Every structure is written in C-alpha cells, then in structure tokens.
CSV table of C-alpha atoms in Angstrom, one decimal:
chain,number,residue,atom,x,y,z
A,300,LEU,CA,-26.2,-5.0,-11.2
A,301,ASP,CA,-22.9,-4.5,-12.9
A,302,HIS,CA,-20.7,-1.6,-12.0
A,303,VAL,CA,-17.4,-0.1,-13.4
A,304,VAL,CA,-14.8,0.2,-10.8
A,305,GLN,CA,-11.3,1.9,-11.3
A,306,ILE,CA,-8.7,1.8,-8.7
A,307,THR,CA,-5.5,3.7,-9.4
A,308,TRP,CA,-2.4,4.0,-7.2
A,309,ASP,CA,0.6,6.4,-8.0
A,310,PRO,CA,3.7,4.9,-6.3
A,311,SER,CA,5.6,8.3,-6.5
A,312,THR,CA,3.1,10.0,-4.3
A,313,ASN,CA,1.4,7.0,-2.6
A,314,SER,CA,-1.9,8.3,-3.8
A,315,LEU,CA,-4.7,5.6,-4.0
A,316,GLN,CA,-8.0,6.7,-5.8
A,317,VAL,CA,-11.2,4.7,-6.2
A,318,PHE,CA,-14.1,5.5,-8.8
A,319,PHE,CA,-17.4,3.8,-8.7
A,320,ASP,CA,-19.6,4.0,-12.0
A,321,CYS,CA,-17.0,6.7,-13.2
A,322,ALA,CA,-17.6,8.9,-10.0
A,323,PHE,CA,-14.7,9.8,-7.7
A,324,ARG,CA,-15.6,8.1,-4.2
A,325,LEU,CA,-12.3,7.7,-2.2
A,326,GLN,CA,-8.8,8.8,-2.0
A,327,GLY,CA,-6.0,8.0,0.5
A,328,ASN,CA,-2.2,7.9,0.8
A,329,ILE,CA,-0.4,4.6,1.7
A,330,ASP,CA,2.9,3.0,0.8
A,331,ILE,CA,1.5,0.0,-0.4
A,332,ILE,CA,4.8,-1.6,-1.3
A,333,ASN,CA,6.1,-1.2,2.3
A,334,GLN,CA,3.0,-1.2,4.5
A,335,VAL,CA,1.1,-3.9,2.7
A,336,PHE,CA,3.5,-6.0,0.8
A,337,ASN,CA,6.4,-5.7,3.3
A,338,GLY,CA,8.8,-4.2,0.7
A,339,THR,CA,7.9,-6.7,-2.1
A,340,THR,CA,7.6,-5.1,-5.4
A,341,GLN,CA,5.9,-7.7,-7.5
A,342,VAL,CA,2.9,-9.5,-6.1
A,343,TRP,CA,0.1,-11.9,-7.1
A,344,TRP,CA,-3.3,-10.2,-6.6
A,345,GLY,CA,-7.0,-11.2,-7.2
A,346,PHE,CA,-10.5,-10.9,-6.2
A,347,THR,CA,-12.7,-12.6,-3.7
A,348,SER,CA,-16.3,-12.2,-2.6
A,349,ALA,CA,-18.9,-13.6,-0.1
A,350,THR,CA,-22.5,-13.3,0.8
A,351,GLY,CA,-22.7,-14.9,4.2
A,352,GLY,CA,-25.3,-17.3,4.2
A,353,LEU,CA,-27.0,-16.4,0.9
A,354,PHE,CA,-25.8,-16.7,-2.7
A,355,ASN,CA,-25.7,-14.9,-5.9
A,356,ASN,CA,-23.6,-14.5,-8.9
A,357,GLN,CA,-20.3,-12.5,-8.4
A,358,SER,CA,-18.0,-11.9,-11.4
A,359,VAL,CA,-15.1,-9.7,-12.5
A,360,CYS,CA,-14.5,-8.5,-16.0
A,361,LEU,CA,-11.2,-7.0,-16.6
A,362,GLN,CA,-10.2,-4.8,-19.6
A,363,GLU,CA,-7.4,-5.7,-22.0
A,364,ASN,CA,-5.6,-2.6,-21.0
A,365,ILE,CA,-5.7,-3.0,-17.3
A,366,LEU,CA,-2.1,-3.0,-16.9
A,367,SER,CA,0.5,-0.9,-18.6
A,368,VAL,CA,3.5,-2.9,-18.0
A,369,GLY,CA,4.0,-4.5,-21.5
A,370,GLU,CA,3.6,-7.8,-22.9
A,371,SER,CA,5.6,-9.7,-20.0
A,372,VAL,CA,2.5,-10.0,-17.8
A,373,THR,CA,-0.1,-12.8,-18.3
A,374,ILE,CA,-3.5,-12.0,-17.2
A,375,CYS,CA,-5.9,-15.1,-16.6
A,376,GLU,CA,-9.4,-14.9,-17.9
C-alpha cells in the first residue's frame, strides 16, 4: 500500500517530527548537522529499502514543494 510520510526538522530547536498517513507518530530532538553530518550543512540524501530474501515493488514519490530553498536545488525524479 502507498502511504504519505512527512518528516520535518527545525534546526533552530533541533526538533524532528514524523507523520505517517497524516498522523503524528514520533518526535525527538537531535542536532542533525553536528551529530549525524559532522558539522556539514549541505549533504546529499536519498532513500533505500530492502526485503531480505523476498521481493516487492518499493517506490518513493516526492511532491514538487518538498524543499523550500528556492530554485538553486535540483531534485532528480
């Protein structure tokens, strides 16, 4: 089944929130820049998935307004 997932992060408060099918599911505080990316403020990111020994279709659909950083960012389809 397809599901809508929204992940938000507020760098001023280090608050990370996860919504699944529009329902709030998880919240935490993490300094992603320093604790995950070792102080790097611009990173490449993406998605990965696995099924172990089985198989199925796995896909990600991004909305056009996924980033609010302007036209200087390219998103690959």
